mmCIF file of C-alpha atoms in Angstrom:
data_model
loop_
_atom_site.group_PDB
_atom_site.id
_atom_site.type_symbol
_atom_site.label_atom_id
_atom_site.label_comp_id
_atom_site.label_asym_id
_atom_site.label_seq_id
_atom_site.Cartn_x
_atom_site.Cartn_y
_atom_site.Cartn_z
ATOM 1 C CA MET Z 1 3.369 -1.013 22.236
ATOM 2 C CA ALA Z 2 4.817 -1.127 18.858
ATOM 3 C CA SER Z 3 4.476 -5.084 18.437
ATOM 4 C CA ALA Z 4 1.027 -4.814 19.716
ATOM 5 C CA LYS Z 5 0.113 -2.299 17.056
ATOM 6 C CA ALA Z 6 1.726 -4.402 14.377
ATOM 7 C CA MET Z 7 -0.262 -7.465 15.324
ATOM 8 C CA LEU Z 8 -3.378 -5.531 15.572
ATOM 9 C CA GLY Z 9 -2.825 -4.129 11.936
ATOM 10 C CA SER Z 10 -2.025 -7.636 10.663
ATOM 11 C CA MET Z 11 -5.263 -9.021 12.039
ATOM 12 C CA LEU Z 12 -7.386 -5.991 10.624
ATOM 13 C CA GLY Z 13 -5.587 -6.417 7.422
ATOM 14 C CA ARG Z 14 -7.348 -9.717 6.841
ATOM 15 C CA PHE Z 15 -10.633 -8.251 6.951
ATOM 16 C CA LEU Z 16 -10.316 -4.476 5.938
ATOM 17 C CA PHE Z 17 -7.407 -3.889 3.819
ATOM 18 C CA THR Z 18 -7.013 -4.187 0.025
ATOM 19 C CA ASP Z 19 -4.173 -6.192 -1.403
ATOM 20 C CA ALA Z 20 -1.989 -5.099 -4.329
ATOM 21 C CA ARG Z 21 1.509 -5.946 -5.910
ATOM 22 C CA VAL Z 22 4.100 -3.543 -6.544
ATOM 23 C CA THR Z 23 4.823 -3.645 -10.241
ATOM 24 C CA GLN Z 24 7.373 -0.736 -10.822
ATOM 25 C CA VAL Z 25 9.177 1.443 -8.538
ATOM 26 C CA ARG Z 26 10.617 4.703 -10.222
ATOM 27 C CA GLU Z 27 13.226 7.159 -9.223
ATOM 28 C CA LEU Z 28 11.815 10.574 -9.802
ATOM 29 C CA SER Z 29 14.524 12.328 -7.797
ATOM 30 C CA ARG Z 30 16.581 11.631 -4.844
ATOM 31 C CA ALA Z 31 13.731 12.672 -2.686
ATOM 32 C CA PHE Z 32 10.999 11.022 -4.532
ATOM 33 C CA ARG Z 33 9.871 7.469 -5.779
ATOM 34 C CA GLN Z 34 6.797 6.634 -7.703
ATOM 35 C CA ILE Z 35 5.264 3.199 -6.547
ATOM 36 C CA ASP Z 36 2.989 1.632 -9.061
ATOM 37 C CA CYS Z 37 0.621 -1.182 -7.792
ATOM 38 C CA GLU Z 38 -1.812 -3.580 -9.281
ATOM 39 C CA GLY Z 39 -4.558 -6.160 -8.407
ATOM 40 C CA PRO Z 40 -7.974 -7.438 -8.786
ATOM 41 C CA ALA Z 41 -9.166 -5.905 -5.633
ATOM 42 C CA LEU Z 42 -8.239 -2.448 -7.086
ATOM 43 C CA ARG Z 43 -10.829 -2.614 -9.596
ATOM 44 C CA GLY Z 44 -14.200 -0.664 -9.247
ATOM 45 C CA GLN Z 45 -13.308 0.983 -5.995
ATOM 46 C CA GLY Z 46 -15.001 4.261 -6.855
ATOM 47 C CA TRP Z 47 -11.974 6.289 -6.434
ATOM 48 C CA THR Z 48 -12.149 10.140 -6.957
ATOM 49 C CA PRO Z 49 -9.179 12.561 -7.517
ATOM 50 C CA GLY Z 50 -8.147 13.791 -4.150
ATOM 51 C CA ASP Z 51 -9.072 10.620 -2.179
ATOM 52 C CA LYS Z 52 -6.665 9.052 0.305
ATOM 53 C CA VAL Z 53 -5.458 5.806 0.977
ATOM 54 C CA GLN Z 54 -3.701 4.432 4.160
ATOM 55 C CA VAL Z 55 -0.971 1.998 3.457
ATOM 56 C CA TYR Z 56 -0.121 -0.455 6.086
ATOM 57 C CA LEU Z 57 3.518 -0.674 6.562
ATOM 58 C CA PRO Z 58 4.515 -3.706 8.557
ATOM 59 C CA GLY Z 59 6.227 -3.237 11.754
ATOM 60 C CA LEU Z 60 5.910 0.534 11.104
ATOM 61 C CA GLY Z 61 2.325 1.381 11.380
ATOM 62 C CA MET Z 62 0.214 3.347 8.794
ATOM 63 C CA ARG Z 63 0.894 6.002 6.413
ATOM 64 C CA THR Z 64 -1.536 7.983 4.371
ATOM 65 C CA TYR Z 65 -1.028 8.904 0.615
ATOM 66 C CA THR Z 66 -3.011 10.513 -2.074
ATOM 67 C CA PRO Z 67 -2.924 8.390 -5.166
ATOM 68 C CA LEU Z 68 -1.556 9.970 -8.276
ATOM 69 C CA SER Z 69 -4.008 7.980 -10.499
ATOM 70 C CA TRP Z 70 -6.266 4.931 -10.301
ATOM 71 C CA ASP Z 71 -7.364 2.534 -13.298
ATOM 72 C CA GLU Z 72 -10.561 0.815 -12.094
ATOM 73 C CA THR Z 73 -10.803 -1.192 -15.124
ATOM 74 C CA ARG Z 74 -7.259 -2.565 -14.990
ATOM 75 C CA GLY Z 75 -7.060 -2.606 -11.275
ATOM 76 C CA ALA Z 76 -3.878 -0.212 -10.806
ATOM 77 C CA THR Z 77 -2.725 2.694 -8.836
ATOM 78 C CA ALA Z 78 0.258 4.748 -8.077
ATOM 79 C CA PHE Z 79 1.678 6.564 -5.014
ATOM 80 C CA LEU Z 80 4.338 9.047 -4.960
ATOM 81 C CA VAL Z 81 6.441 8.868 -1.726
ATOM 82 C CA TYR Z 82 8.450 11.656 -0.336
ATOM 83 C CA LEU Z 83 11.630 10.125 1.251
ATOM 84 C CA HIS Z 84 11.879 12.570 4.010
ATOM 85 C CA GLY Z 85 14.350 11.756 6.735
ATOM 86 C CA ASP Z 86 13.795 8.562 8.668
ATOM 87 C CA SER Z 87 9.974 8.558 8.928
ATOM 88 C CA PRO Z 88 8.181 5.310 8.356
ATOM 89 C CA GLY Z 89 6.869 6.420 4.956
ATOM 90 C CA ALA Z 90 10.422 7.351 3.744
ATOM 91 C CA LYS Z 91 11.826 3.762 5.175
ATOM 92 C CA TRP Z 92 9.104 1.990 3.258
ATOM 93 C CA GLY Z 93 9.719 4.058 0.181
ATOM 94 C CA ARG Z 94 13.331 3.292 -0.001
ATOM 95 C CA ASP Z 95 12.986 -0.453 0.844
ATOM 96 C CA VAL Z 96 10.120 -1.298 -1.142
ATOM 97 C CA ARG Z 97 10.656 -3.486 -4.190
ATOM 98 C CA VAL Z 98 8.722 -4.967 -7.309
ATOM 99 C CA GLY Z 99 6.732 -7.921 -6.329
ATOM 100 C CA ASP Z 100 6.242 -6.834 -2.723
ATOM 101 C CA THR Z 101 2.559 -7.035 -1.510
ATOM 102 C CA VAL Z 102 0.946 -3.670 -0.404
ATOM 103 C CA GLN Z 103 -2.041 -3.619 1.971
ATOM 104 C CA PHE Z 104 -3.984 -0.377 2.322
ATOM 105 C CA PHE Z 105 -7.323 0.933 3.671
ATOM 106 C CA GLY Z 106 -9.406 2.772 1.356
ATOM 107 C CA PRO Z 107 -9.719 4.902 -0.898
ATOM 108 C CA ARG Z 108 -11.719 7.480 1.180
ATOM 109 C CA ARG Z 109 -12.643 11.011 0.801
ATOM 110 C CA SER Z 110 -10.062 13.728 1.660
ATOM 111 C CA VAL Z 111 -10.157 16.559 -0.680
ATOM 112 C CA ALA Z 112 -12.884 16.774 -3.021
ATOM 113 C CA LEU Z 113 -13.654 19.192 -5.782
ATOM 114 C CA GLU Z 114 -17.001 20.251 -6.708
ATOM 115 C CA SER Z 115 -18.558 19.164 -10.026
ATOM 116 C CA GLY Z 116 -17.884 21.235 -13.154
ATOM 117 C CA ASP Z 117 -14.749 22.368 -14.581
ATOM 118 C CA ALA Z 118 -13.767 25.554 -12.473
ATOM 119 C CA PRO Z 119 -9.873 26.057 -12.465
ATOM 120 C CA VAL Z 120 -7.904 25.234 -9.418
ATOM 121 C CA VAL Z 121 -5.356 27.136 -7.581
ATOM 122 C CA LEU Z 122 -3.479 25.029 -5.300
ATOM 123 C CA PHE Z 123 -1.210 25.732 -2.269
ATOM 124 C CA GLY Z 124 0.850 22.796 -0.635
ATOM 125 C CA ASP Z 125 4.375 21.354 -0.210
ATOM 126 C CA GLU Z 126 6.155 17.967 -1.060
ATOM 127 C CA THR Z 127 3.156 16.128 0.278
ATOM 128 C CA SER Z 128 0.987 17.798 -2.022
ATOM 129 C CA PHE Z 129 2.603 17.021 -5.410
ATOM 130 C CA ALA Z 130 0.441 13.901 -5.947
ATOM 131 C CA VAL Z 131 -3.076 15.691 -5.229
ATOM 132 C CA ALA Z 132 -2.284 18.411 -7.457
ATOM 133 C CA HIS Z 133 -1.387 15.909 -10.348
ATOM 134 C CA ALA Z 134 -4.504 13.903 -9.907
ATOM 135 C CA PHE Z 135 -6.554 17.017 -10.066
ATOM 136 C CA ARG Z 136 -4.829 17.953 -13.406
ATOM 137 C CA THR Z 137 -4.816 14.530 -15.061
ATOM 138 C CA SER Z 138 -7.708 12.553 -13.617
ATOM 139 C CA ALA Z 139 -10.187 15.306 -12.886
ATOM 140 C CA LYS Z 140 -9.102 17.323 -15.880
ATOM 141 C CA ARG Z 141 -8.885 20.493 -14.366
ATOM 142 C CA ASP Z 142 -6.912 23.655 -15.048
ATOM 143 C CA VAL Z 143 -4.648 23.518 -12.145
ATOM 144 C CA THR Z 144 -2.320 26.386 -10.863
ATOM 145 C CA PRO Z 145 -0.212 24.952 -8.119
ATOM 146 C CA LEU Z 146 2.302 26.396 -5.872
ATOM 147 C CA PHE Z 147 4.453 24.478 -3.356
ATOM 148 C CA GLU Z 148 6.645 25.467 -0.561
ATOM 149 C CA VAL Z 149 9.758 23.088 -0.565
ATOM 150 C CA THR Z 150 12.706 22.403 1.658
ATOM 151 C CA ARG Z 151 15.254 21.918 -1.206
ATOM 152 C CA ARG Z 152 14.314 23.022 -4.611
ATOM 153 C CA GLU Z 153 16.897 20.754 -6.139
ATOM 154 C CA ASP Z 154 15.594 17.715 -4.465
ATOM 155 C CA CYS Z 155 12.098 18.581 -6.061
ATOM 156 C CA ALA Z 156 12.788 19.830 -9.466
ATOM 157 C CA PRO Z 157 13.130 16.454 -11.327
ATOM 158 C CA ALA Z 158 9.870 15.182 -9.751
ATOM 159 C CA LEU Z 159 8.004 18.404 -10.593
ATOM 160 C CA ARG Z 160 9.297 18.527 -14.040
ATOM 161 C CA GLU Z 161 8.089 15.039 -14.473
ATOM 162 C CA LEU Z 162 4.853 15.792 -12.966
ATOM 163 C CA GLY Z 163 4.413 18.902 -15.300
ATOM 164 C CA PHE Z 164 4.875 21.581 -12.575
ATOM 165 C CA GLU Z 165 8.214 22.845 -13.119
ATOM 166 C CA GLY Z 166 9.012 26.103 -11.511
ATOM 167 C CA GLN Z 167 5.958 26.134 -9.463
ATOM 168 C CA ASP Z 168 7.797 25.822 -6.080
ATOM 169 C CA VAL Z 169 9.397 28.220 -3.616
ATOM 170 C CA GLU Z 170 11.999 27.392 -1.062
ATOM 171 C CA ARG Z 171 11.550 27.614 2.687
ATOM 172 C CA THR Z 172 13.362 30.375 4.263
ATOM 173 C CA ALA Z 173 14.040 31.060 7.952
ATOM 174 C CA GLY Z 174 11.104 32.524 9.881
ATOM 175 C CA ASP Z 175 8.826 31.398 7.102
ATOM 176 C CA ALA Z 176 9.671 34.763 5.290
ATOM 177 C CA HIS Z 177 9.013 32.830 1.938
ATOM 178 C CA LEU Z 178 5.293 32.900 2.817
ATOM 179 C CA THR Z 179 5.261 36.581 1.574
ATOM 180 C CA GLN Z 180 6.150 35.508 -1.811
ATOM 181 C CA ILE Z 181 3.799 32.697 -1.737
ATOM 182 C CA HIS Z 182 0.945 34.906 -0.649
ATOM 183 C CA GLU Z 183 1.740 37.231 -3.553
ATOM 184 C CA ARG Z 184 1.908 34.672 -6.190
ATOM 185 C CA LEU Z 185 -1.546 33.039 -4.866
ATOM 186 C CA ARG Z 186 -3.107 36.480 -4.929
ATOM 187 C CA GLU Z 187 -2.099 36.924 -8.580
ATOM 188 C CA ALA Z 188 -3.333 33.371 -9.452
ATOM 189 C CA LEU Z 189 -6.988 34.047 -7.896
ATOM 190 C CA ARG Z 190 -7.054 37.389 -9.777
ATOM 191 C CA ALA Z 191 -6.042 35.865 -12.949
ATOM 192 C CA LYS Z 192 -8.540 33.015 -12.537
ATOM 193 C CA PRO Z 193 -11.970 34.569 -11.149
ATOM 194 C CA GLY Z 194 -14.239 31.599 -10.094
ATOM 195 C CA ALA Z 195 -11.214 29.267 -9.253
ATOM 196 C CA THR Z 196 -11.326 26.796 -6.439
ATOM 197 C CA LEU Z 197 -8.847 27.531 -3.811
ATOM 198 C CA VAL Z 198 -7.213 24.375 -2.254
ATOM 199 C CA MET Z 199 -4.534 24.621 0.535
ATOM 200 C CA THR Z 200 -3.014 21.505 1.638
ATOM 201 C CA GLY Z 201 0.284 20.383 3.283
ATOM 202 C CA ARG Z 202 1.668 22.056 6.485
ATOM 203 C CA ALA Z 203 -1.005 23.346 8.948
ATOM 204 C CA GLN Z 204 0.890 26.400 10.060
ATOM 205 C CA SER Z 205 1.417 27.627 6.457
ATOM 206 C CA ILE Z 206 -2.267 27.094 5.689
ATOM 207 C CA GLN Z 207 -3.277 29.051 8.643
ATOM 208 C CA ALA Z 208 -0.781 32.154 7.872
ATOM 209 C CA LEU Z 209 -1.620 32.345 4.458
ATOM 210 C CA ARG Z 210 -5.633 32.019 5.112
ATOM 211 C CA SER Z 211 -5.310 35.145 7.402
ATOM 212 C CA ARG Z 212 -3.247 37.112 4.643
ATOM 213 C CA LEU Z 213 -5.790 36.321 1.986
ATOM 214 C CA ARG Z 214 -8.690 37.255 4.184
ATOM 215 C CA ALA Z 215 -6.921 40.507 4.911
ATOM 216 C CA ASP Z 216 -6.847 41.123 1.101
ATOM 217 C CA GLY Z 217 -10.587 40.792 1.083
ATOM 218 C CA GLU Z 218 -10.568 37.431 -0.478
ATOM 219 C CA ARG Z 219 -13.930 35.841 0.348
ATOM 220 C CA ALA Z 220 -13.662 32.393 -1.343
ATOM 221 C CA THR Z 221 -13.801 29.704 1.324
ATOM 222 C CA PRO Z 222 -10.957 27.493 0.401
ATOM 223 C CA LYS Z 223 -10.849 23.641 0.551
ATOM 224 C CA VAL Z 224 -8.418 22.898 3.418
ATOM 225 C CA LYS Z 225 -6.617 19.650 4.203
ATOM 226 C CA ALA Z 226 -3.497 19.847 6.431
ATOM 227 C CA TYR Z 227 -1.530 16.759 5.826
ATOM 228 C CA TRP Z 228 1.170 17.525 8.660
ATOM 229 C CA ALA Z 229 1.900 20.003 11.362
ATOM 230 C CA VAL Z 230 5.146 20.905 13.200
ATOM 231 C CA GLY Z 231 5.364 19.061 16.534
ATOM 232 C CA LYS Z 232 2.906 16.354 15.427
ATOM 233 C CA ALA Z 233 3.632 12.923 14.155
ATOM 234 C CA GLY Z 234 1.121 13.258 11.330
ATOM 235 C CA LEU Z 235 -2.387 14.142 10.427
ATOM 236 C CA ASP Z 236 -4.921 11.862 8.813
#
C-alpha cells in the first residue's frame, strides 16, 4: 500500500505539485528546524498568511505546513518543521539538506483573518508557531499567542527567535494546564476588545477551551483549525 501511494504521489506530482529547492536549513532548537525554499514556480502564487501547503515526502506521504512567510516576487518561502518523534514530517525535517528538491501542493486556504487590523489572540501548540508568526509579520497584526507545549526547554529557543518568548505553558497530566491557559486567554480577550480569537493545534484542547470560554459568556465566534487530534494520524 505504501509503495502504491508513493507511486501515485510521484505521478500526481508531475502535474499538480510546485517544485522548489532548499536554500537553507537552520536549527532553531533541538526540536525545530527552519527550511527555506526558492524557485520560479513560487512567484505570484497568491499566498495569504495562514494558508497551508502540503509537502510531498517521497516514500513517506504528505505533510501539511503553514509557511512562515512567502516572497512572491523573489519566489521564496520558509517552513518551520517540528521534529516530533518518528513522524514522517520529523524524519524529513532531520534528513533534508540544502540543494534538495521539495514538491508541494498549494498554497490553499486554511486559517484566514478578516480584512482590517483587528488584534489577534491565538491559542495553539508547537504546530501553531508558524501561523502566529505569519499573522504577526506578514499580515502585520498585533498577535497575542499562547501555546501549550510538551517541553518548554525544547521550544524556548525557537519561540525566542520568532519573538514569542514566554508565551507558552507546559502540558501537565490530565490537561490541568488548560486552567492556566483559559485564564490567560480570558485576560487577553478582555485586554483587547474586538480581537479575533484564533484556535489551532490539538482538537481536544480547542474543544475544552471553547467550552470554558462559552461558560464565561465569551460570545465571539473563534476561527478554529485543529491541526491534529489524539488517536488520529493527522488532520488536513
